[in-house]
Every structure is written in structure tokens, then in C-alpha cells.
DNA sequence: TTTCCTATAGTCCATTTGCACCAGGAGCCG
DNA sequence: CGGCTCCTGGTGCAAATGGACTATAGGAAA
């Protein structure tokens, strides 16, 4: 088993759902070798609190209003605060996972995880290793094989998903409709889909764009 | 204030996320006048347990693997088990809310709700009233004004969202491509969108179809 | 410097789509 | 029975789309 003679792992929780904060506190607070050192309901608040608080491990929600998980990781990095981090989220889109790893997360947990898995993940990451559930790792691998969309293609993708025609997108971006068509064709090719409609739904599914407009 | 001399409200939780169950138990268990009478991680399990358990109020997750929240409400109704129910979910799509109300839920709470709001909702629904946050009620109202898609249109919508052409959809459903086109046109009209691509993204946004394929 | 990628813009062409129609048959409800 | 919706299939046409190309200009990387 784990060595519990040492100092307990000080865990900090960042999540905008009060019920999740309460749940984690309740699940981890009773674990020997771990202690919940505090929590924040948003990224800004978390960065501020972590300046002056000694913490060993961060449990970080990915999707939050305002500053999201990835933004928070970058902000912490800029503030020269380095804490091993496990992303804790309901979503497992390719893009979410990819961005989280890019931003420096060492672990990725889904919110439907069992208490035992959470505890395991925390011990693993605290020990300096990485923790990714199998299907999460698979999605990450799949994402790696795909080429990135360019900034322009992303703009076009967003407008296309809102039902604009190439001509309308061109007018909005002040470029020709022919150019938009070229971008759309690249998008279709890169996402490996058959038409603009599937490009839109697939982008939502993969987490490249949001469903809400 | 509420009358706490009476029997406490016996609350039953159905949610596939252990962390949410733990959070609710922790948040509500300490409230006077309420007691968590049990929990289940899925609909089938919940129906089985509720046959033999006296419960006053159900906190029910809407999206669960296997039997979802709406299915569970119907199953309970068929089993002649009638318990006042609050839907507790992360999502607030028009369709989710509409279906939940149709299935007989008396309240709708989002998982980012504050503890005070949850407690308030529980007292309200237990007192025989309904509880719907303002924006949830607004979405419900908006949904009511829209006409339903027919079963056939839903089939077409699903395939359209996967990038199939009218001809391909026709071949799959064994009808002519012209007929598919008619269905697509009705879909576009009913959803009040400008083309098939927006029909697909809008349907995902509204919760009519799922993003994953 | 040369090479590579991106953004831009264009042409040609076949296919698909969106729109406006019409119309028959099945099924349901008052 | 008469009306209603739904599913079906059709026609005609203008617009949009997707595919296969070519090409130029700018910036970044090797």
C-alpha cells in the first residue's frame, strides 16, 4: 500500500458545481493520506488563492463559465505556480483531452469515475506519473493523428455551422466566396468527413466548436 | 420558515456519477427536515429499490447510460410508483426540459445550482408546487411554440447529420430521394433554420439529436 | 535562398440542395 | 362521411456545393 507516514497530499479543488465540490470533499476528506486544502468555484479565484497556499495537487474542472480549465492552467503557469494537475470533467471529447494535455495536465478523470479510481489517480499523479483511463488515452491518440485546422478554417467552420452559405461567409470575412469554398474543402478533408454538414456535427462531437449559438 | 416538527422529507437520489451522489448526500444530509433515504446509480436499480422503499421525493439525473431519467419516470409510472420528482442535470436543452416535464417531473435543477437553491427546490416541490429556474422555464416556453418533428423526419435528421445526401438517405430508408428532400424541407421549416447544416447543429444544440455518432 | 504552408482567387463541371408546386393513398378524429 | 396530417413521389428551376485543378503572394522554416 501507499506510505501514509508521510505528510498527507494537500488537494485543491476547482469546480463551478457546488455539488461536485461537496462530493469530492466528502469522498477525499475521509481518505487517509489526503486532505482537501481548499477549493475555488472559478479559474480567477483559484489562481488568486493558489498564490499564497501550499498545495500538492489540483483537481480542475475543464468546462467552467469565464476562465476554463485550460485557461487556468496557462494562468497558473504564467504566475509561476506549478502544481501537478488532474482534469476532472464530464466530457471526453478529443479536443478537450488534447488541449488539457497540451496545457500540462498530468491526469484526466471523468466525473462518472468511481471513488477508488479517483483515489488511485491522485496517488498516481502525486507520485510523478501520469493517469489516463484507457478510452481517454485512445481518444488522445486519435486526435494526434489529425492535422490542426488553421485559424481561418476555424472561423469558416463556426460560420458554416450556423447555416451560412459560402457567399455569406465570404461577405462576413471580406473574402471571395471561392476562397471560402477552398477553406471548406480543406476542412472536409482534414476532418475526414463527407460534406459540410458532417463537418459541423463532427466538429461539435469532437469538441472543436460548441453546440450553442 | 419551514415547519421542522414534522417527519423529515425522505429523499432518494438517482445518478450515475458517484461524486454527485456523495455531494448531494453531504449537502442534504446535514439539512434539518431532510434525510437521504437511499440512492441508485441507474434507472433499473432505482425502480427495483423504490418498490419496497418509502420515499417522498426523487432527485433524478436525466442523462444516464442505459435507462435515462425520462425512461425511469415512465417505468415508475407503469409500476404504479408515484413520487414527486426533481430532475437534476447538467444540461438545459429545450428538448431535455420538455421531455422531463412531459414525463411528469415537478422540478428541474441544474447541477451548478447553489446548495440554497437545491434546498429551496426540494421544499417547494415537496409542498406540492413546481420549481423551475427562470431560464429553464423560458426554454420550456420556447419549446412549446415549436411543432414536433414526425418520426420519419427524425430518422432523416439523424442520417442527414451524419453527412448522408438525400439520395443516400433514400436508399437507406428505401424511399425516393425526392421524398427525402420533402422531409428535409419540412425539417428546415419546423426548426426555423436556413439549411440542412444548421438543422443538424441546431438539433444538437436543442437536444433533439445527440452529438456523438 | 529555397522550400513549405497558408490565404487568396479563379475556372470548369457534375451533383446536390432548397424552393415552389402538385397529388395520391393511408390513417385518424370528430 | 369530411377533414386533417403524414408519407409518399413527382416536376422544374435557380442556387449552392464538392471535386479537380491552376496560380499568386506572403511568411515561416530549413
XYZ file of C-alpha atoms (C1' of nucleotides) in Angstrom:
486
model
C 0.000 0.000 0.000
C 0.870 3.640 -0.029
C 3.091 5.081 2.598
C 0.909 7.009 4.988
C 3.588 8.040 7.462
C 4.427 10.997 5.239
C 2.564 14.258 5.037
C -0.902 13.930 3.519
C -1.419 15.083 -0.060
C -2.891 18.563 0.004
C -5.605 18.701 -2.644
C -7.188 21.829 -4.082
C -10.473 21.626 -5.971
C -11.602 23.972 -8.737
C -15.147 23.393 -9.942
C -18.120 25.636 -10.563
C -20.586 22.964 -9.408
C -21.099 23.188 -5.639
C -22.410 19.639 -5.597
C -19.183 18.340 -7.129
C -17.049 20.264 -4.665
C -19.102 18.832 -1.821
C -18.848 15.349 -3.294
C -15.095 15.448 -3.729
C -14.595 16.910 -0.293
C -16.710 14.178 1.173
C -15.056 11.403 -0.834
C -11.450 12.506 -0.372
C -11.659 14.107 3.045
C -12.157 10.730 4.662
C -9.228 9.146 2.816
C -6.146 8.750 4.926
C -3.147 10.334 3.312
C -5.185 13.043 1.652
C -6.604 16.334 2.790
C -8.691 18.880 0.929
C -6.737 22.096 1.311
C -9.372 24.334 -0.229
C -11.495 24.969 -3.252
C -12.497 27.648 -5.723
C -15.501 27.920 -7.994
C -13.639 29.538 -10.866
C -10.265 29.955 -12.511
C -9.589 33.547 -11.481
C -10.404 32.778 -7.868
C -8.217 29.665 -7.989
C -5.156 31.489 -9.319
C -5.527 34.144 -6.658
C -5.875 31.656 -3.819
C -3.029 29.451 -5.022
C -0.528 32.290 -4.851
C -0.460 32.029 -1.100
C -1.430 28.454 -0.426
C 0.770 25.375 -0.302
C -0.935 22.719 -2.381
C 0.339 19.425 -3.805
C -2.325 18.546 -6.324
C -5.067 20.267 -8.284
C -8.400 18.757 -9.266
C -9.524 21.033 -12.076
C -12.829 21.198 -13.932
C -12.338 21.748 -17.645
C -15.528 23.499 -18.662
C -16.423 26.434 -16.480
C -18.018 29.787 -17.184
C -15.430 32.524 -17.563
C -11.920 31.157 -17.328
C -11.959 27.475 -18.231
C -9.593 24.730 -17.120
C -7.061 25.190 -19.878
C -7.015 28.960 -19.370
C -6.490 28.353 -15.673
C -3.507 26.078 -16.296
C -1.926 28.710 -18.507
C -2.602 31.452 -15.970
C -1.017 29.384 -13.214
C 1.993 28.738 -15.395
C 2.379 32.432 -16.143
C 2.144 33.170 -12.424
C 4.957 30.660 -11.931
C 2.751 28.381 -9.887
C 3.444 24.753 -10.717
C 1.133 22.129 -9.279
C 0.515 18.641 -10.590
C -2.983 18.646 -12.010
C -5.752 16.184 -12.732
C -8.510 17.338 -15.048
C -11.926 16.319 -13.780
C -14.719 16.692 -16.282
C -17.909 15.193 -17.656
C -16.680 15.443 -21.213
C -14.294 13.288 -23.113
C -14.078 14.969 -26.499
C -10.834 14.548 -28.415
C -10.222 18.254 -28.378
C -10.806 18.733 -24.667
C -8.389 15.955 -23.801
C -5.805 17.186 -26.284
C -5.901 20.758 -25.030
C -5.702 19.650 -21.408
C -2.582 17.583 -22.056
C -1.063 20.393 -24.121
C -1.676 22.741 -21.213
C 0.236 20.438 -18.914
C -2.282 18.266 -17.096
C -0.850 15.006 -15.765
C -4.146 13.197 -15.341
C -7.671 13.106 -16.756
C -10.646 11.815 -14.809
C -14.263 11.605 -15.890
C -16.898 12.638 -13.399
C -18.533 9.239 -13.572
C -15.376 7.692 -12.138
C -15.614 5.540 -9.047
C -14.182 6.766 -5.782
C -11.493 4.094 -5.963
C -10.368 5.317 -9.388
C -10.200 8.893 -8.176
C -8.087 7.925 -5.218
C -5.899 5.833 -7.477
C -5.481 8.701 -9.918
C -4.479 11.059 -7.157
C -1.844 8.709 -5.746
C -0.518 8.016 -9.227
C -0.198 11.634 -10.285
C 1.188 12.680 -6.929
C 3.862 10.008 -7.352
C 5.008 11.766 -10.507
C 3.343 9.506 -13.011
C 0.541 10.157 -15.457
C -3.012 8.898 -15.225
C -5.266 8.469 -18.249
C -8.149 5.995 -18.490
C -7.832 3.704 -21.488
C -10.546 5.274 -23.641
C -9.263 8.746 -22.857
C -5.787 7.708 -23.957
C -7.256 6.230 -27.122
C -9.082 9.419 -27.979
C -5.926 11.372 -27.382
C -4.020 9.099 -29.737
C -6.695 9.510 -32.367
C -6.587 13.268 -32.013
C -2.821 13.255 -32.513
C -3.152 11.748 -35.964
C -5.389 14.564 -37.157
C -3.929 17.744 -38.578
C -4.893 21.004 -36.952
C -7.345 23.353 -38.543
C -5.892 26.777 -39.294
C -7.300 29.872 -37.627
C -9.058 30.846 -40.825
C -10.554 27.418 -41.249
C -11.863 27.606 -37.705
C -13.560 30.911 -38.445
C -15.166 29.431 -41.534
C -16.179 26.325 -39.602
C -18.003 28.377 -36.997
C -19.991 30.305 -39.569
C -20.707 27.255 -41.669
C -22.164 25.553 -38.601
C -24.556 28.471 -38.168
C -26.005 27.776 -41.581
C -24.283 30.468 -43.635
C -23.547 29.823 -47.303
C -20.052 30.230 -48.711
C -21.040 33.542 -50.225
C -22.376 34.830 -46.905
C -19.254 33.701 -45.077
C -17.152 35.420 -47.706
C -19.083 38.644 -47.242
C -18.657 38.441 -43.469
C -14.921 37.776 -43.679
C -14.458 40.129 -46.611
C -13.013 37.488 -48.915
C -14.406 35.855 -52.028
C -16.875 33.005 -51.917
C -14.415 30.950 -53.932
C -11.839 31.263 -51.207
C -14.352 30.203 -48.622
C -15.044 27.144 -50.719
C -11.364 26.293 -50.669
C -11.331 26.570 -46.884
C -14.436 24.438 -46.607
C -12.829 21.791 -48.787
C -9.732 21.734 -46.570
C -11.936 21.422 -43.506
C -13.809 18.500 -45.027
C -10.529 16.834 -45.938
C -8.832 17.396 -42.572
C -11.784 16.220 -40.542
C -12.209 13.266 -42.884
C -15.910 13.846 -43.407
C -18.075 13.771 -46.486
C -19.708 17.197 -46.534
C -20.126 20.489 -44.678
C -22.993 19.175 -42.589
C -20.957 16.301 -41.219
C -18.042 18.689 -40.766
C -20.246 20.750 -38.450
C -21.665 17.857 -36.426
C -18.325 16.123 -36.251
C -16.660 19.314 -35.038
C -19.238 19.589 -32.266
C -18.792 15.937 -31.361
C -15.026 16.312 -31.221
C -15.242 19.464 -29.153
C -13.697 21.703 -31.799
C -16.686 24.023 -31.728
C -19.503 24.486 -29.234
C -23.034 23.345 -29.922
C -24.628 26.537 -28.651
C -25.047 29.519 -30.835
C -39.565 29.222 7.919
C -40.438 25.648 7.183
C -42.076 23.523 9.770
C -39.496 21.100 11.079
C -41.594 19.379 13.711
C -42.988 17.074 11.059
C -41.306 13.994 9.628
C -38.241 14.791 7.577
C -38.506 14.602 3.784
C -37.146 11.250 2.650
C -35.041 11.875 -0.448
C -33.881 9.266 -2.930
C -31.040 10.032 -5.342
C -30.582 8.506 -8.783
C -27.336 9.479 -10.502
C -24.607 7.549 -12.276
C -21.898 9.915 -11.004
C -20.631 8.730 -7.611
C -19.234 12.184 -6.931
C -22.672 13.747 -7.375
C -24.307 11.192 -5.104
C -21.671 11.912 -2.476
C -22.126 15.647 -2.916
C -25.895 15.559 -2.574
C -25.706 13.250 0.395
C -23.250 15.570 2.050
C -25.225 18.724 1.200
C -28.671 17.448 2.099
C -27.820 15.026 4.883
C -26.916 17.879 7.155
C -30.100 19.807 6.427
C -32.681 19.550 9.143
C -36.003 18.357 7.828
C -34.395 16.216 5.148
C -32.876 12.790 5.090
C -31.280 10.876 2.246
C -33.204 7.606 2.185
C -31.008 5.902 -0.387
C -29.567 6.128 -3.830
C -29.178 4.212 -7.070
C -26.717 4.616 -9.901
C -29.169 3.749 -12.648
C -32.821 3.667 -13.615
C -33.375 -0.092 -13.424
C -31.816 -0.253 -9.983
C -33.892 2.728 -8.851
C -37.215 1.228 -9.951
C -36.362 -2.017 -8.184
C -35.384 -0.328 -4.936
C -38.340 2.037 -4.925
C -40.839 -0.820 -4.984
C -40.114 -1.524 -1.366
C -38.945 1.761 -0.009
C -40.975 4.654 1.359
C -39.669 7.799 -0.273
C -41.115 11.312 -0.509
C -39.003 12.874 -3.207
C -36.783 11.797 -6.053
C -33.667 13.599 -7.293
C -33.221 12.154 -10.758
C -30.378 12.570 -13.224
C -31.639 12.977 -16.766
C -28.773 11.636 -18.842
C -27.531 8.260 -17.718
C -26.197 5.256 -19.575
C -28.868 2.623 -20.100
C -32.221 3.793 -18.803
C -32.274 7.582 -18.709
C -34.283 9.882 -16.477
C -37.361 10.073 -18.682
C -37.390 6.308 -19.164
C -37.132 5.921 -15.414
C -40.104 8.204 -14.793
C -42.186 6.179 -17.240
C -41.078 2.906 -15.692
C -42.007 4.149 -12.228
C -45.377 5.267 -13.501
C -46.030 1.860 -15.086
C -45.036 0.203 -11.818
C -47.618 2.415 -10.113
C -44.980 4.158 -8.051
C -45.731 7.858 -7.753
C -43.099 10.083 -6.204
C -42.667 13.800 -6.663
C -39.542 14.263 -8.726
C -36.922 16.903 -9.352
C -34.732 16.462 -12.403
C -31.099 17.211 -11.641
C -28.889 17.573 -14.668
C -26.010 19.465 -16.219
C -27.951 20.116 -19.384
C -30.626 22.624 -20.147
C -31.571 21.860 -23.723
C -35.127 22.674 -24.774
C -35.814 19.069 -25.572
C -34.500 17.656 -22.302
C -36.615 20.043 -20.279
C -39.689 19.427 -22.410
C -39.425 15.652 -22.163
C -38.854 15.787 -18.424
C -41.982 17.863 -17.868
C -43.962 15.625 -20.226
C -42.833 12.637 -18.209
C -44.148 14.213 -15.047
C -41.265 15.920 -13.291
C -42.298 18.688 -10.905
C -38.936 20.417 -10.722
C -35.790 20.960 -12.747
C -32.448 21.788 -11.188
C -29.112 22.373 -12.893
C -26.054 20.813 -11.337
C -24.391 24.185 -10.967
C -27.155 25.219 -8.564
C -26.221 26.519 -5.144
C -26.990 24.444 -2.091
C -29.585 27.001 -1.014
C -31.415 26.669 -4.333
C -31.439 22.899 -4.085
C -32.869 23.013 -0.609
C -35.410 25.565 -1.751
C -36.401 23.395 -4.705
C -36.864 20.381 -2.506
C -39.102 22.222 -0.017
C -41.100 23.746 -2.855
C -41.715 20.514 -4.722
C -42.409 18.610 -1.539
C -45.049 21.203 -0.695
C -46.867 20.290 -3.893
C -45.685 23.169 -6.029
C -43.466 23.252 -9.085
C -39.910 24.525 -9.256
C -38.325 25.758 -12.462
C -35.483 28.297 -12.653
C -36.349 31.276 -14.811
C -34.190 30.389 -17.822
C -35.368 26.796 -17.709
C -38.973 27.975 -17.764
C -38.155 30.260 -20.677
C -36.636 27.449 -22.686
C -39.645 25.327 -21.967
C -41.940 28.058 -23.215
C -39.878 28.424 -26.361
C -40.014 24.698 -26.972
C -43.799 24.717 -26.665
C -44.158 27.071 -29.609
C -42.285 24.728 -31.929
C -44.080 21.979 -33.780
C -42.881 18.430 -33.266
C -40.864 16.613 -35.847
C -42.523 13.442 -37.109
C -40.872 10.069 -36.587
C -39.843 9.959 -40.227
C -38.371 13.434 -40.081
C -36.353 12.419 -37.039
C -34.935 9.447 -38.927
C -33.972 11.694 -41.805
C -32.492 14.254 -39.431
C -30.228 11.668 -37.847
C -28.873 10.491 -41.173
C -28.535 13.991 -42.555
C -26.430 14.916 -39.540
C -24.070 12.051 -40.365
C -23.340 13.616 -43.722
C -25.535 11.478 -45.978
C -27.011 13.007 -49.120
C -30.740 12.864 -49.827
C -30.163 10.064 -52.283
C -28.177 8.025 -49.757
C -30.815 8.573 -47.086
C -33.468 7.490 -49.568
C -31.550 4.309 -50.340
C -31.177 3.563 -46.637
C -34.861 4.141 -45.885
C -35.951 2.577 -49.151
C -37.812 5.644 -50.363
C -37.084 8.041 -53.195
C -34.574 10.848 -52.898
C -37.363 13.265 -53.758
C -39.312 12.202 -50.727
C -36.274 12.663 -48.537
C -35.947 16.148 -49.924
C -39.513 16.885 -48.897
C -38.768 15.676 -45.385
C -35.622 17.760 -45.218
C -37.566 20.813 -46.293
C -40.130 20.242 -43.533
C -37.337 19.843 -41.014
C -35.748 23.098 -42.099
C -39.102 24.845 -41.877
C -40.080 23.416 -38.480
C -36.734 24.128 -36.873
C -36.721 27.590 -38.437
C -33.215 27.251 -39.825
C -31.723 28.161 -43.158
C -30.246 24.897 -44.415
C -29.542 21.269 -43.559
C -26.262 22.099 -41.859
C -27.897 24.475 -39.418
C -30.712 21.965 -38.984
C -28.129 19.453 -37.771
C -26.247 21.793 -35.422
C -29.435 23.336 -34.129
C -30.896 19.895 -33.440
C -27.810 19.007 -31.411
C -27.972 22.286 -29.548
C -31.637 21.794 -28.751
C -31.068 18.225 -27.633
C -33.194 16.685 -30.383
C -30.319 14.509 -31.512
C -27.064 13.504 -29.850
C -23.716 14.864 -30.968
C -21.983 11.501 -30.869
C -22.087 9.151 -33.773
C 17.980 31.100 -50.673
C 14.851 27.644 -51.340
C 11.117 25.207 -49.696
C 6.715 24.714 -47.494
C 2.388 26.277 -45.796
C -1.415 29.494 -45.841
C -4.564 32.632 -47.692
C -6.186 34.379 -51.504
C -8.843 33.892 -56.169
C -10.134 31.884 -60.094
C -12.273 28.122 -63.782
C -14.989 24.043 -65.185
C -18.336 20.697 -64.308
C -21.418 17.306 -62.281
C -24.176 16.775 -58.383
C -26.877 18.336 -54.594
C -29.765 21.286 -52.448
C -33.611 24.483 -51.454
C -37.963 26.101 -53.011
C -42.464 26.066 -55.037
C -45.511 23.458 -56.563
C -48.929 19.174 -57.317
C -51.137 14.807 -55.980
C -52.496 10.092 -54.395
C -53.149 6.952 -50.527
C -53.236 5.641 -45.541
C -54.812 6.565 -41.150
C -57.061 9.123 -37.613
C -60.630 12.017 -35.384
C -64.956 14.442 -34.756
C -68.620 10.978 -44.017
C -65.325 15.021 -44.330
C -61.302 16.991 -42.999
C -56.707 16.528 -41.280
C -51.835 15.045 -41.082
C -48.289 12.149 -42.756
C -45.732 9.647 -46.106
C -45.025 9.064 -50.474
C -43.415 10.605 -55.324
C -43.084 13.692 -58.747
C -41.560 18.225 -61.864
C -38.937 22.410 -62.807
C -35.532 25.613 -61.781
C -32.025 28.557 -59.636
C -28.580 28.395 -56.396
C -25.147 26.112 -53.718
C -21.911 22.624 -53.201
C -17.929 19.438 -53.875
C -14.002 17.997 -56.724
C -10.178 18.846 -59.533
C -7.480 21.838 -60.968
C -4.154 26.330 -61.561
C -1.960 30.334 -59.689
C -0.027 34.321 -56.961
C 1.668 36.489 -52.790
C 3.439 36.428 -48.165
C 5.533 34.451 -44.246
C 7.944 30.968 -41.814
C 11.111 27.335 -41.631
C 15.012 24.562 -43.177
